[in-house]
Structures are given as structure tokens and as C-alpha cells.
Coordinates of C-alpha atoms in Angstrom, one line a residue:
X1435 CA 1.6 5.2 -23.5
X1436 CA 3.4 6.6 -20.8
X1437 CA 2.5 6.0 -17.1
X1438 CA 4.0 7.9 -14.3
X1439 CA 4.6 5.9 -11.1
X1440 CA 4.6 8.6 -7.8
X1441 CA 6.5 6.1 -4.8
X1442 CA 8.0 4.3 -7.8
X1443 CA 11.2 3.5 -5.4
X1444 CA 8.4 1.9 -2.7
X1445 CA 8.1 -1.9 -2.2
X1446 CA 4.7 -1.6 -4.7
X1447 CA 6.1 1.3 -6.3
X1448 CA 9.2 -0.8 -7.6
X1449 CA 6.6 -3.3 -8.5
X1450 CA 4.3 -1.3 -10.2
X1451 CA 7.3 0.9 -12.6
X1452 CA 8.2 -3.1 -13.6
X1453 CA 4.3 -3.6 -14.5
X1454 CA 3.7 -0.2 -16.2
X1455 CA 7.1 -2.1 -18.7
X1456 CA 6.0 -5.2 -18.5
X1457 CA 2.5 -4.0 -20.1
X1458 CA 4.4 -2.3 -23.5
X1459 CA 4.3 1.0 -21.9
X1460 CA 6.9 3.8 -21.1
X1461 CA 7.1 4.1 -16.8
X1462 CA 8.7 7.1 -15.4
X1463 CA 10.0 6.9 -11.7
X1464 CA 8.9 10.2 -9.5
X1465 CA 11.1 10.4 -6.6
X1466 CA 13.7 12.3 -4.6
X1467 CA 16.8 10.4 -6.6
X1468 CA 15.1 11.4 -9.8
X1469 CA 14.4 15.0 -8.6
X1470 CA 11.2 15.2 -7.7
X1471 CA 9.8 16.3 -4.4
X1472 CA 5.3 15.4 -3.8
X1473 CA 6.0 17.6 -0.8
X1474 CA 7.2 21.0 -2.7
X1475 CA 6.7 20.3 -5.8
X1476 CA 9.7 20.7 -6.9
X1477 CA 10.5 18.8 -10.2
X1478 CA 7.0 17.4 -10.8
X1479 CA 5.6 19.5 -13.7
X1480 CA 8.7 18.6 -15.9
X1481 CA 8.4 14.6 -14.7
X1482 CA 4.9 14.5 -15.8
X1483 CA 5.2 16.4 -19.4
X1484 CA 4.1 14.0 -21.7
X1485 CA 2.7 11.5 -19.4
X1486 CA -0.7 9.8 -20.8
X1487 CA -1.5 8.5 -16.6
X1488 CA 0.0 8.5 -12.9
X1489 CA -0.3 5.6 -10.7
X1490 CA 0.3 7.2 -6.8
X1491 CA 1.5 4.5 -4.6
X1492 CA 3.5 7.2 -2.6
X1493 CA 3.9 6.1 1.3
X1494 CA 4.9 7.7 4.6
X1495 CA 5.6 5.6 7.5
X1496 CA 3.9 7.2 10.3
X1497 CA 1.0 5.8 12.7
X1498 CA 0.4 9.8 13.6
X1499 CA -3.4 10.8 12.1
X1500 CA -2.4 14.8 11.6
X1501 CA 1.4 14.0 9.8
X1502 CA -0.4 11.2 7.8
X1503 CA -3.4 14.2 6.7
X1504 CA -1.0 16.6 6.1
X1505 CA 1.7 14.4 4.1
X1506 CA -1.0 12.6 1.6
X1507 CA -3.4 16.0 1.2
X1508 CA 0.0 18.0 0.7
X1509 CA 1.5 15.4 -1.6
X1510 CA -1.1 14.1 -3.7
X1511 CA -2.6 17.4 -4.1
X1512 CA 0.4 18.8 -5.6
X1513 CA 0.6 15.6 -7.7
X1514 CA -3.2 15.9 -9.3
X1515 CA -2.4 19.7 -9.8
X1516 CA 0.3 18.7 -12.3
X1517 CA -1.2 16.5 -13.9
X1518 CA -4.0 18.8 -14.2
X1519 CA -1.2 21.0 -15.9
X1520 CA 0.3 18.4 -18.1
X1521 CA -3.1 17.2 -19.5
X1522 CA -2.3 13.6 -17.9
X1523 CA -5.9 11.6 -18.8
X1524 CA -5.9 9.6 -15.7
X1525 CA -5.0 9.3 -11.7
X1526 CA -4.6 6.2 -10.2
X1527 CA -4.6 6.0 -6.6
X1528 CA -3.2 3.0 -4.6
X1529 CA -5.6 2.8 -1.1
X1530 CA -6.3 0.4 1.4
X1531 CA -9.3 -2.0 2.0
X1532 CA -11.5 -0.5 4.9
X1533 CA -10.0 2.7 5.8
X1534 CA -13.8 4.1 6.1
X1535 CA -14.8 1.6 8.9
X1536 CA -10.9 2.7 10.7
X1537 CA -11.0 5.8 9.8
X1538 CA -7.9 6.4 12.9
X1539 CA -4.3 7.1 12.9
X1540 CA -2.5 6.1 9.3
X1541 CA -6.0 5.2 8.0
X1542 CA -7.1 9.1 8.5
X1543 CA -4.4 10.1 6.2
X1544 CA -5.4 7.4 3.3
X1545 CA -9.1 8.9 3.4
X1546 CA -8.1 12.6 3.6
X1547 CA -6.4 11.7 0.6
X1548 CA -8.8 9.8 -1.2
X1549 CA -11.2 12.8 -0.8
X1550 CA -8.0 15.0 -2.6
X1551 CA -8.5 12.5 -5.7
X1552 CA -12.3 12.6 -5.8
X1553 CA -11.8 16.4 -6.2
X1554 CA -9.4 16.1 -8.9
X1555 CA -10.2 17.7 -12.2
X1556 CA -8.7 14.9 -13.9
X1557 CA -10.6 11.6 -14.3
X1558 CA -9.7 8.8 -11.4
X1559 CA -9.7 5.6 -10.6
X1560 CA -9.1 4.6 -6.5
X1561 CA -8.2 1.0 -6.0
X1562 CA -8.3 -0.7 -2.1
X1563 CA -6.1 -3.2 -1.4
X1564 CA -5.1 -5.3 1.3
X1565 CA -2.5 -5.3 3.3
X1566 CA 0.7 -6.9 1.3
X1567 CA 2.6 -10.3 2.1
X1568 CA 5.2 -7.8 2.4
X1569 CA 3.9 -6.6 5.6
X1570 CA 4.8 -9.3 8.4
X1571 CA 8.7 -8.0 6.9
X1572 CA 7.8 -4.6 8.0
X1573 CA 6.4 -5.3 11.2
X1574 CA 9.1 -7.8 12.0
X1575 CA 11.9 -4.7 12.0
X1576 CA 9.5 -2.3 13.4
X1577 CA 8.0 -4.0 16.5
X1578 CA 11.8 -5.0 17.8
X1579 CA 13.0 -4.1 21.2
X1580 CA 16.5 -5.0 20.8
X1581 CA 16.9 -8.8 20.5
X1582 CA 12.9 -8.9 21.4
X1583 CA 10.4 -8.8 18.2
X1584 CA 6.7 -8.6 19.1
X1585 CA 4.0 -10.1 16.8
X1586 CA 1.2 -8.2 16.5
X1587 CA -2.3 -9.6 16.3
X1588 CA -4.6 -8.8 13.7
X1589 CA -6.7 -10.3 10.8
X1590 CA -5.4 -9.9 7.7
X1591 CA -6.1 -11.1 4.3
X1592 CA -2.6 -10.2 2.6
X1593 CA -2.1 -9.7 -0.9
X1594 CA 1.3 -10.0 -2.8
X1595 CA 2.3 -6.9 -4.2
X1596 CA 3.5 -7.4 -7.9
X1597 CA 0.0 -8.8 -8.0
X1598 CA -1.3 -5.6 -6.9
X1599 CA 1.3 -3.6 -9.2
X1600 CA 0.4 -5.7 -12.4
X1601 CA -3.4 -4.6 -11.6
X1602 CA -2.5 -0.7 -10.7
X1603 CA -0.7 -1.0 -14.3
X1604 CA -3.5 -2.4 -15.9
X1605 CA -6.1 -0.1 -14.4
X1606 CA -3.8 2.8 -15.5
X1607 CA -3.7 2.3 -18.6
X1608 CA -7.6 1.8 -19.3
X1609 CA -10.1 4.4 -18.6
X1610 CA -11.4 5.5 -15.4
X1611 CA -13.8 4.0 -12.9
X1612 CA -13.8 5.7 -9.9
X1613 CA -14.1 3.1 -7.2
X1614 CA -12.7 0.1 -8.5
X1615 CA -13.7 -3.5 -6.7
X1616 CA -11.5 -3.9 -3.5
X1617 CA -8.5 -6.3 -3.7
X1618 CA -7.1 -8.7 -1.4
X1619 CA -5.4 -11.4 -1.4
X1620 CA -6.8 -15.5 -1.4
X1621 CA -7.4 -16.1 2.3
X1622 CA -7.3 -14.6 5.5
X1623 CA -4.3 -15.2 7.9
X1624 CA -3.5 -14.1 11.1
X1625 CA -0.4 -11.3 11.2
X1626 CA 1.3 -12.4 14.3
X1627 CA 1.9 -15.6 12.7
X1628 CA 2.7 -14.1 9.4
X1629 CA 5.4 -11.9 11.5
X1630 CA 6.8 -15.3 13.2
X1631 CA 6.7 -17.6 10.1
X1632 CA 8.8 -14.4 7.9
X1633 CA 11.2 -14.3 11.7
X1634 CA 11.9 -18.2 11.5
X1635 CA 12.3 -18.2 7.3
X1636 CA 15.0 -15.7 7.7
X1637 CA 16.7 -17.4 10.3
X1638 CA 15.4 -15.6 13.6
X1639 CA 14.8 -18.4 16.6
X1640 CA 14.0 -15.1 19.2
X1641 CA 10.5 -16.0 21.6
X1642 CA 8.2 -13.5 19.6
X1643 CA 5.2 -13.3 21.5
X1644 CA 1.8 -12.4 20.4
X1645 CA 0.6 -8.7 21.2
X1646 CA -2.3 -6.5 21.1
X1647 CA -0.7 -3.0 20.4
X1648 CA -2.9 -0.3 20.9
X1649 CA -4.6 2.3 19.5
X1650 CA -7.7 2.5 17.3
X1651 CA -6.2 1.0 13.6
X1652 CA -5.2 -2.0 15.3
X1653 CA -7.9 -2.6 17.5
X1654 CA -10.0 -2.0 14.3
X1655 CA -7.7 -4.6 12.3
X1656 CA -8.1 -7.5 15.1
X1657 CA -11.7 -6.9 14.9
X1658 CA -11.3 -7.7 11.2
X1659 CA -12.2 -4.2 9.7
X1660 CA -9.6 -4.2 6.8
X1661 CA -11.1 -7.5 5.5
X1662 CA -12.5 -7.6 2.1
X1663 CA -16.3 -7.7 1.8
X1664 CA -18.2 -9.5 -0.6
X1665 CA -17.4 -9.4 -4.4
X1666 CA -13.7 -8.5 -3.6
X1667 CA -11.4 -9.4 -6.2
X1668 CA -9.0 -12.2 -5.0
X1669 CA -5.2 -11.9 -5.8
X1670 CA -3.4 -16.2 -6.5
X1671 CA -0.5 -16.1 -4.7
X1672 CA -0.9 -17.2 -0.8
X1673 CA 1.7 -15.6 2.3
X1674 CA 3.2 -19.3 2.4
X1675 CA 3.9 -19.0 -1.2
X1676 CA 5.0 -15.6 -1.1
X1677 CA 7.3 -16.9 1.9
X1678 CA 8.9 -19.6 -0.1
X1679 CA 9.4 -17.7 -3.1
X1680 CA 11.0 -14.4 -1.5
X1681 CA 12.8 -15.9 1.5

């Protein structure tokens, strides 16, 4: 079959386009370098002719609630519309564990567009994850101050994500379930020492203290809101793991 990947130049989106061919199936890319704009629309009805399923795992790095809304109701509507249009049998949505109990800042934007996928006309299938391994990278170039690099606290129980993009590939390519069971990854850790452990494997020996950053989706995520609950499905590979294997 073929399975569109939306993001598919994203660190799951790579991932998940590597699945999706991995599986047997055909992948094709959506992105700016292969013509196609979420925002506009532009390009998107001729990317998707043929396609049997789309995986979105399209991001925007912002922590503002009103960009995030408008991005992800702007872009994933225009996506679901096409595929509408192209008679695509199934939407599959990459979202993130516990975005209803923060529903604040990014988080706002992830359930505004959740809601765009419940009211899709074509048949869906939503899958929560945690954040990914991948994530104490990310926050180690983001929260620098010059030669200064804070670690922020949280909870976190981080999944890696080609785990993640062999299951969005698997889920794509079977029928849809709506809500599927909340992923996450095989034990909880806490992110500033994620941030520090990534910092010292890539060779960074900087004083990285520990910080409480503000604003509502962190407080939420040191309270341990973005945990999985109970029956979550569990991912194998561990941050330390992850660490050894990517650093």
C-alpha cells in the first residue's frame, strides 16, 4: 500500500518514512523540499493521489498556545481535506500523552488539532506518545545562554522514536481505531538529567544547573501530567540505551 508521511523530514518523521519501507509499503515524503506546503496547500492534492493512508507527524516549534492552534488546525485541516479528496482510507495522527490534563501553551495546539481529526470524514486513528529520547537533544540547544545550558526539570517517561515510527507504520497500515492505547517509553526518568547525561556524552563539561522554567506545560510536566496511565503500551529501548547507541 502506499502511506503518506506529513513531517516526513522531522526527527519521527524520518523515522516513520523508514518504517512505512521497512513494512513492504510505498512511503511518500510531504514536505517543503518535495513541494508541498500543510500551510497553503499548495502541492498536497497531487502528493496524496493514489495514497491508501497518511501518517501526520508534522511539528512546529513554538511554546505560543494561539501560533500552535492556528499552525496544527490550519495544517492538518488542509491535510484531512485532501485526503478526503484523494479517497485516502485512513488518518493517522502522531499526539502526545496528556495533553488534556495540560491543555496550555504547545499542548493547546496538539488538542485543537486532535479535535480537527475527530472531525475528519475520513476514518482515524490518534496515537499519544511520550516524549522522545530525542528530547533532552532538543532542550540541550534550546535552553543555552551562550556557554550556559539549563536543565529543565520535569518527569518524563521518554520513548525512542523509531520505536514510535515502526508503530505509527503499523497502525497505518491496519484499520482505524480511533483512540489508540497511549505509548511511552519503559520507565520514567527525570529530564534535567536526561539533558545533562546527552551534554556530557557529547562532550559538553559546562555547570548545567537544574531549573524550573515557567509557564503552565512545564509546571504540568514536573507535576507528572504527561505520564502514561495505566494499560499504556511500553516501548524496549531505555534513554541510557538510546544514549549509547546514538551518541
Amino acid at each position: 500500500m502506499t502511506i503518506a508521511v506529513a513531517g516526513g523530514t522531522g526527527v519521527v518523521g524520518r523515522c516513520t518514512v523508514d518504517a512505512v519501507r521497512a513494512a513492504g509499503h510505498h512511503a511518500i515524503s510531504l514536505s517543503r523540499g518535495s513541494g508541498v506546503d500543510l500551510v497553503t496547500g499548495e502541492g498536497l492534492d497531487a502528493a496524496l493521489a493514489g495514497a491508501d493512508a497518511v501518517i501526520d507527524t508534522a511539528n512546529l516549534s513554538t511554546l505560543s498556545a494561539d501560533k500552535a492552534t492556528r499552525f496544527f488546525r490550519t495544517a492538518t485541516g488542509n491535510l484531512v481535506a485532501a485526503a478526503a479528496r484523494a479517497g485516502v482510507r485512513h488518518v493517522v495522527l502522531l499526539s502526545i500523552v496528556g495533553i488534556d490534563r495540560i491543555p496550555h501553551q504547545y499542548y493547546a495546539g496538539k488538542l485543537a488539532q486532535e479535535a480537527v481529526v475527530e472531525a475528519s470524514p475520513v476514518p482515524w486513528s490518534i496515537q499519544r506518545a511520550t516524549q522522545f529520547h530525542e528530547f533532552s537533544a532538543q532542550l540541550f540547544a534550546r535552553a543555552g545562554i551562550g556557554p550556559l545550558h539549563l536543565a529543565p526539570r520535569a518527569r518524563v517517561q521518554p520513548v525512542a522514536a523509531r520505536e514510535v515510527a515502526t508503530h505509527l507504520a503499523r497502525l497505518a497500515a491496519g484499520g482505524p481505531v480511533g483512540r489508540a492505547v497511549d505509548l511511552a517509553g519503559p520507565r520514567e526518568e527525570r529530564l534535567d538529567d536526561m539533558v545533562r547525561a546527552y551534554a556530557r556524552r557529547i562532550g559538553h563539561r559546562g555547570w548545567m544547573p537544574s531549573v524550573s522554567l515557567p509557564g503552565a506545560q512545564m509546571k504540568g510536566m514536573r507535576a507528572g501530567l504527561a505520564l502514561p496511565g495505566p494499560g499504556a503500551q511500553v516501548g524496549a529501548e531505555t534513554f541510557t540505551e538510546w544514549l549509547e547507541r546514538t551518541g
